[in-house]
Amino acid sequence: MSGKSKKKKWIKKRHVIVTRIVSLFLKPYVRIRYGMKLEKFKEQKDTPYLILLNHQTPFDQFFVGMCFKGAIYYVATEDIFSNGFVSSLIKFLVAPIPIKKQTTDVSAILNCIRIAKEGGAIAVAPEGNRTYSGRTEYMSPSIVPLARKLKMPIALYRIEGGYGAEPRWSDVVRKGKMRGYVSKVIEPEQYGAMTDDELFKAISDGLYVNEAVADSEFHHNRLAEYLERAIYVCPDCGLSTFESNKKIIECKKCHKKIEYLPTKELRGVGFDFPYRFVAEWYDHQEDYINSLDVTTLVDAPLYCDDARVSEVIVNKKKELMYKSAEIRLLGNRVEIYNEGKLLHKFNFDSTSAVTVLGKNKLNIYFEGKIYQLKGGKRFNALKYVHFYHRFDNIVKGEVDGKFLGL
């Protein structure tokens, strides 16, 4: 062994056993709970694939696992690796591949290469985020060089109906129909003959889903509940706050109410609402933020929220800093107060990333540390991401830049 211990394999037999057991128990659940039609990938045989999927629900990885044979190694954000014993258990059972969100993580790439060499299948959601709008979100072109390094056949796994069944901003699963299937396979010899742009387009087209259409119905008595996690701009008032109840969301400034219908459509209560779907409202919201010079909005808070504040010790735990603190958003920074005293100030020009996780968690990557803000049920973390990216675009000289982080 020349004085060196042999490197342990990433792939373990227990990963296959765990996958089989979980799939056995979950198949009936997802079919009943989500109305999910799972289409087995019969062409797989014993070939390991790089599985690329669009990201719609918190159950997406299970949908994939039930359509492919054997264990699949999922690329997952550092958040699930920072929960102490639970994280250790997840790593033992299924060994996901950790990646730092919104960064180029060399260690994640090396781990993917390692698994590919061991003959394992790898799954990645190129969006990196669940959709807020119902449309497939921004995908990083970095997925192309990763695919080329791995030299594996690519299976494009498309999930349809997930936004209708469980929008990212909602806490409930609606009664409706979903479908999960491999939309396209791209063999190494095929993408070897493609340019990077051609391969990226093939991936994007194969995964793209637009649910801003009234093509099916999803029923629940709380259809609009917590839409304020995604929406914070009123067509009439501009920057505002909203509050939802059952099938209605209300602007707290102008008090106009909008109803969310089973067809995913929106309807003004007693007035003509200008947007038919959340996606159109979401587009207006992004356009509104991109019209602002946020570098001038620095004297008074634009929003104030209450949140639990922790420091994320990656691959270990989250250390609680403040059980409840006041979070203030300004055009160039985020401030944390407790009992009127300024505790922390995160200037955007010293911040490397601001990301939203799940439904109401916000990570701020500041001077080498990660701070996590977890708000209440109605907390809108998205606006912090949008304002950070708008500021970043302006200071980089990209005043007309449109990308706001998701």
XYZ file of C-alpha atoms in Angstrom:
406
model
C 0.000 0.000 0.000
C 3.145 2.224 -0.021
C 2.299 3.732 3.357
C -1.037 5.054 2.221
C -4.438 3.638 3.104
C -6.661 2.764 0.171
C -9.353 5.354 -0.455
C -12.787 4.078 0.512
C -15.354 3.712 -2.223
C -18.246 6.163 -2.320
C -20.674 3.520 -3.565
C -21.923 1.026 -0.975
C -24.238 -1.979 -1.302
C -26.483 -0.535 1.415
C -27.352 2.405 -0.846
C -29.087 0.027 -3.278
C -30.892 -1.760 -0.442
C -32.103 1.516 1.067
C -33.279 2.739 -2.347
C -35.297 -0.432 -2.936
C -36.944 -0.329 0.476
C -37.798 3.369 0.237
C -39.214 2.947 -3.280
C -41.323 -0.011 -2.203
C -43.016 2.006 0.535
C -43.219 5.324 -1.305
C -44.687 4.216 -4.638
C -48.266 3.853 -3.345
C -47.889 7.088 -1.375
C -46.786 9.274 -4.300
C -49.427 7.808 -6.594
C -52.179 8.623 -4.117
C -50.755 11.831 -2.662
C -49.501 13.431 -5.879
C -51.538 11.610 -8.523
C -48.122 10.753 -9.944
C -47.745 8.625 -13.069
C -44.257 7.159 -12.855
C -42.845 5.853 -16.133
C -40.011 3.386 -15.624
C -36.929 3.969 -17.730
C -36.843 0.526 -19.335
C -33.859 1.304 -21.562
C -31.561 1.743 -18.566
C -30.453 -1.896 -18.165
C -27.195 -1.797 -16.193
C -25.919 1.495 -17.622
C -25.181 4.331 -15.158
C -26.615 7.641 -16.353
C -26.143 11.292 -15.576
C -29.762 12.133 -14.769
C -30.738 15.771 -15.214
C -34.142 16.840 -13.931
C -36.297 19.932 -13.658
C -37.093 20.864 -10.050
C -40.736 21.269 -9.024
C -41.466 19.595 -5.668
C -39.577 18.520 -2.527
C -40.243 14.911 -3.597
C -38.489 15.118 -6.994
C -35.551 12.922 -5.972
C -37.947 10.157 -4.941
C -39.765 10.354 -8.275
C -36.439 9.873 -10.050
C -35.430 7.011 -7.777
C -38.633 5.125 -8.530
C -38.108 5.317 -12.309
C -34.495 4.090 -12.375
C -32.847 0.913 -11.128
C -30.210 0.873 -8.423
C -28.852 3.628 -6.232
C -28.649 7.193 -7.503
C -26.295 9.771 -6.045
C -27.942 13.173 -5.853
C -26.140 16.492 -5.812
C -27.562 18.336 -2.780
C -26.929 21.697 -1.114
C -24.900 22.058 2.050
C -28.039 22.748 4.088
C -28.888 19.062 4.467
C -25.329 18.341 5.581
C -25.453 20.774 8.503
C -28.098 19.180 10.718
C -26.000 17.062 13.053
C -27.190 13.471 13.530
C -29.864 13.701 10.813
C -27.228 14.695 8.260
C -24.966 11.843 9.362
C -27.835 9.397 8.926
C -28.630 10.684 5.423
C -24.974 10.410 4.407
C -24.799 6.843 5.737
C -27.995 5.722 4.002
C -27.742 7.354 0.560
C -24.483 9.363 0.413
C -25.636 12.470 -1.509
C -23.006 14.707 -3.091
C -22.613 18.013 -1.210
C -22.398 21.230 -3.173
C -22.136 24.846 -2.073
C -25.144 26.690 -3.425
C -24.535 29.511 -5.938
C -20.824 28.758 -6.206
C -18.503 26.747 -8.420
C -17.723 23.872 -6.076
C -14.632 21.984 -7.265
C -15.002 19.306 -4.569
C -18.530 18.508 -5.802
C -17.211 18.076 -9.355
C -14.412 15.797 -8.140
C -16.889 13.704 -6.154
C -19.100 13.326 -9.237
C -16.087 12.156 -11.252
C -15.210 9.695 -8.497
C -18.720 8.212 -8.463
C -18.820 7.997 -12.255
C -15.542 6.070 -12.252
C -16.999 3.682 -9.674
C -19.960 3.059 -11.995
C -22.622 5.016 -10.111
C -25.575 6.983 -11.474
C -25.661 10.706 -10.650
C -28.664 13.039 -10.512
C -28.505 16.836 -10.789
C -31.197 19.507 -11.006
C -29.454 22.106 -13.226
C -31.837 24.837 -12.041
C -30.455 24.527 -8.519
C -33.781 25.941 -7.302
C -37.401 24.908 -7.271
C -39.513 27.062 -9.526
C -41.544 29.902 -7.999
C -43.338 30.761 -11.227
C -44.319 27.366 -12.627
C -41.792 27.635 -15.435
C -38.430 25.898 -15.474
C -36.018 28.411 -13.937
C -32.556 29.615 -14.971
C -30.049 26.826 -15.590
C -26.330 27.398 -15.306
C -24.344 26.534 -18.466
C -21.814 24.891 -16.100
C -23.849 21.699 -16.447
C -22.275 21.249 -19.909
C -18.606 20.978 -18.831
C -19.682 18.691 -15.971
C -21.429 16.362 -18.412
C -18.374 16.323 -20.664
C -16.071 15.479 -17.741
C -18.270 12.577 -16.614
C -18.628 11.116 -20.138
C -21.850 9.367 -19.135
C -25.026 9.026 -21.200
C -27.444 11.792 -20.187
C -31.059 11.036 -19.282
C -33.309 14.110 -19.209
C -35.996 13.441 -16.607
C -38.979 15.751 -16.894
C -41.523 16.309 -14.131
C -44.872 17.725 -15.205
C -47.697 18.915 -12.969
C -45.506 19.423 -9.895
C -46.138 23.152 -9.696
C -49.885 22.595 -9.877
C -49.701 19.901 -7.198
C -47.279 21.596 -4.793
C -45.983 25.081 -5.631
C -42.789 26.021 -3.835
C -44.607 28.715 -1.885
C -47.348 26.385 -0.595
C -47.562 24.079 2.412
C -50.247 21.807 0.947
C -50.406 19.205 -1.819
C -53.333 19.735 -4.162
C -55.410 16.951 -5.708
C -54.454 16.587 -9.368
C -52.281 14.696 -11.826
C -48.502 14.565 -12.280
C -46.147 12.769 -14.605
C -42.459 11.852 -14.365
C -40.545 10.362 -17.289
C -37.341 10.419 -19.320
C -37.988 12.878 -22.141
C -34.713 12.322 -23.969
C -31.416 10.444 -23.837
C -28.211 11.982 -25.175
C -25.375 9.509 -25.699
C -21.708 10.548 -25.265
C -21.015 10.156 -28.974
C -23.962 12.448 -29.711
C -22.967 15.284 -27.411
C -19.307 14.751 -28.364
C -20.285 16.081 -31.786
C -22.219 19.046 -30.341
C -20.943 22.491 -29.438
C -21.421 23.600 -25.834
C -24.295 25.843 -26.905
C -25.986 22.999 -28.775
C -25.691 20.636 -25.816
C -26.973 23.258 -23.392
C -29.962 23.931 -25.645
C -30.717 20.204 -25.897
C -30.666 19.933 -22.088
C -32.746 23.075 -21.584
C -35.338 22.074 -24.185
C -35.589 18.538 -22.816
C -36.295 19.751 -19.272
C -38.354 22.868 -19.924
C -41.879 22.883 -18.482
C -44.283 25.827 -18.444
C -47.243 25.377 -16.115
C -48.619 28.864 -16.743
C -51.396 27.200 -18.712
C -54.911 26.121 -17.740
C -54.346 22.552 -18.899
C -55.558 20.712 -15.792
C -57.089 21.290 -12.357
C -55.618 20.984 -8.880
C -58.038 21.139 -5.963
C -57.624 22.186 -2.343
C -59.396 24.619 -0.038
C -56.110 26.525 0.603
C -54.937 27.164 -2.958
C -53.528 30.675 -2.409
C -52.101 30.103 1.041
C -48.565 31.510 1.448
C -48.311 32.879 -2.083
C -46.836 35.898 -0.264
C -43.613 33.851 0.012
C -43.200 34.426 -3.739
C -44.958 37.757 -4.346
C -44.084 41.132 -2.823
C -44.817 43.612 -5.655
C -48.360 44.860 -6.262
C -49.273 45.970 -9.817
C -50.856 49.093 -8.286
C -48.742 49.800 -5.180
C -45.266 48.634 -6.138
C -43.327 47.276 -3.162
C -45.894 45.931 -0.746
C -46.774 43.119 1.647
C -49.433 40.485 1.147
C -51.458 38.138 3.281
C -53.195 35.003 2.075
C -56.130 33.054 3.428
C -57.464 29.894 1.802
C -57.996 30.771 -1.902
C -57.422 34.543 -1.581
C -54.308 36.713 -1.402
C -54.649 40.400 -0.428
C -52.362 43.391 -0.878
C -52.066 45.053 2.546
C -51.656 48.520 0.971
C -54.521 48.776 -1.506
C -56.515 45.838 -0.048
C -57.265 44.395 -3.452
C -57.891 40.677 -3.342
C -56.914 38.046 -5.901
C -58.333 34.534 -6.055
C -56.245 31.498 -7.012
C -58.326 29.052 -9.064
C -58.002 25.245 -9.426
C -56.853 25.829 -13.033
C -53.805 27.726 -11.616
C -55.328 30.936 -12.973
C -55.691 34.186 -11.008
C -58.844 36.301 -10.815
C -59.389 39.696 -9.219
C -62.165 39.841 -6.655
C -64.414 42.639 -7.930
C -61.853 44.009 -10.415
C -59.901 42.969 -13.496
C -56.531 41.618 -12.392
C -53.926 42.142 -15.159
C -52.194 38.775 -14.800
C -53.727 35.418 -15.608
C -51.053 33.255 -13.955
C -48.505 33.586 -11.162
C -45.751 33.398 -13.825
C -46.962 36.651 -15.410
C -47.168 38.353 -12.011
C -43.702 37.026 -11.199
C -42.362 38.501 -14.475
C -43.863 41.886 -13.585
C -42.238 41.672 -10.162
C -38.791 41.020 -11.659
C -39.267 43.806 -14.206
C -40.213 46.174 -11.397
C -37.086 45.349 -9.370
C -34.928 45.651 -12.485
C -36.316 49.162 -13.004
C -35.067 50.320 -9.588
C -31.756 51.927 -8.774
C -31.434 50.098 -5.466
C -28.104 51.812 -4.727
C -30.108 54.921 -3.827
C -32.531 53.095 -1.500
C -30.137 53.014 1.448
C -31.518 55.400 4.082
C -34.606 53.598 5.348
C -35.617 49.922 5.470
C -37.719 48.729 2.552
C -38.881 45.712 4.533
C -38.664 44.524 8.120
C -39.095 40.873 9.085
C -38.643 38.698 12.145
C -36.433 35.640 11.839
C -34.390 33.070 13.684
C -30.679 33.605 12.931
C -28.057 30.843 12.875
C -24.545 30.376 11.604
C -24.205 27.343 9.349
C -21.142 25.261 10.178
C -20.930 23.325 6.923
C -21.010 19.530 7.286
C -21.561 19.869 11.029
C -24.460 21.872 12.439
C -26.264 25.176 12.691
C -25.328 27.286 15.692
C -28.211 29.402 16.932
C -27.249 33.052 17.252
C -30.614 34.716 17.913
C -33.906 32.954 18.491
C -35.754 36.006 17.198
C -34.303 39.108 15.577
C -35.532 41.963 13.401
C -34.251 41.733 9.823
C -34.112 44.949 7.801
C -33.690 45.031 4.040
C -32.188 48.090 2.371
C -31.054 48.592 -1.191
C -27.406 47.821 -0.443
C -27.448 45.684 2.706
C -29.259 43.511 5.232
C -29.218 44.513 8.904
C -30.018 42.423 11.963
C -31.384 44.134 15.070
C -32.404 42.969 18.517
C -34.298 45.304 20.843
C -33.341 48.251 18.641
C -29.618 47.454 18.702
C -27.735 46.776 15.459
C -26.081 43.368 15.751
C -24.908 42.605 12.217
C -24.708 44.434 8.924
C -24.277 42.488 5.694
C -23.205 44.958 3.023
C -23.972 43.521 -0.399
C -20.592 44.594 -1.798
C -18.920 42.279 0.767
C -21.435 39.454 0.306
C -20.586 36.603 -2.069
C -24.101 35.166 -2.393
C -27.661 35.375 -1.072
C -29.846 32.328 -1.638
C -33.258 31.063 -0.664
C -33.662 27.493 0.548
C -36.935 25.636 0.766
C -39.889 27.880 1.486
C -38.814 30.425 4.086
C -35.067 30.138 4.717
C -32.438 32.608 3.554
C -28.683 32.027 3.439
C -26.279 34.970 3.374
C -22.664 34.166 2.438
C -20.690 36.943 4.071
C -16.918 37.206 4.568
C -16.347 33.448 4.536
C -19.267 32.574 6.798
C -22.820 31.397 6.120
C -25.694 32.948 8.050
C -29.160 31.430 7.852
C -32.325 33.434 8.487
C -35.461 31.384 9.009
C -38.625 33.436 9.113
C -42.196 32.642 10.008
C -44.830 31.074 7.784
C -45.360 34.272 5.766
C -41.691 35.196 5.448
C -40.675 36.170 1.910
C -36.985 35.283 1.527
C -37.098 35.782 -2.237
C -37.062 39.583 -2.109
C -33.681 39.568 -0.353
C -32.232 37.492 -3.205
C -33.725 39.805 -5.820
C -32.443 42.986 -4.182
C -28.966 41.528 -3.703
C -28.696 40.543 -7.358
C -30.102 43.865 -8.574
C -27.456 45.690 -6.512
C -24.759 43.321 -7.793
C -25.777 43.881 -11.412
C -25.647 47.661 -11.010
C -22.230 47.799 -9.314
C -20.832 45.475 -11.997
C -22.002 47.928 -14.637
C -24.751 45.589 -15.845
C -27.577 48.065 -15.285
C -29.703 46.300 -17.897
C -28.958 42.854 -16.450
C -32.125 40.847 -15.866
C -30.967 37.833 -13.856
C -32.048 38.133 -10.216
C -30.649 34.909 -8.816
C -33.259 32.292 -9.713
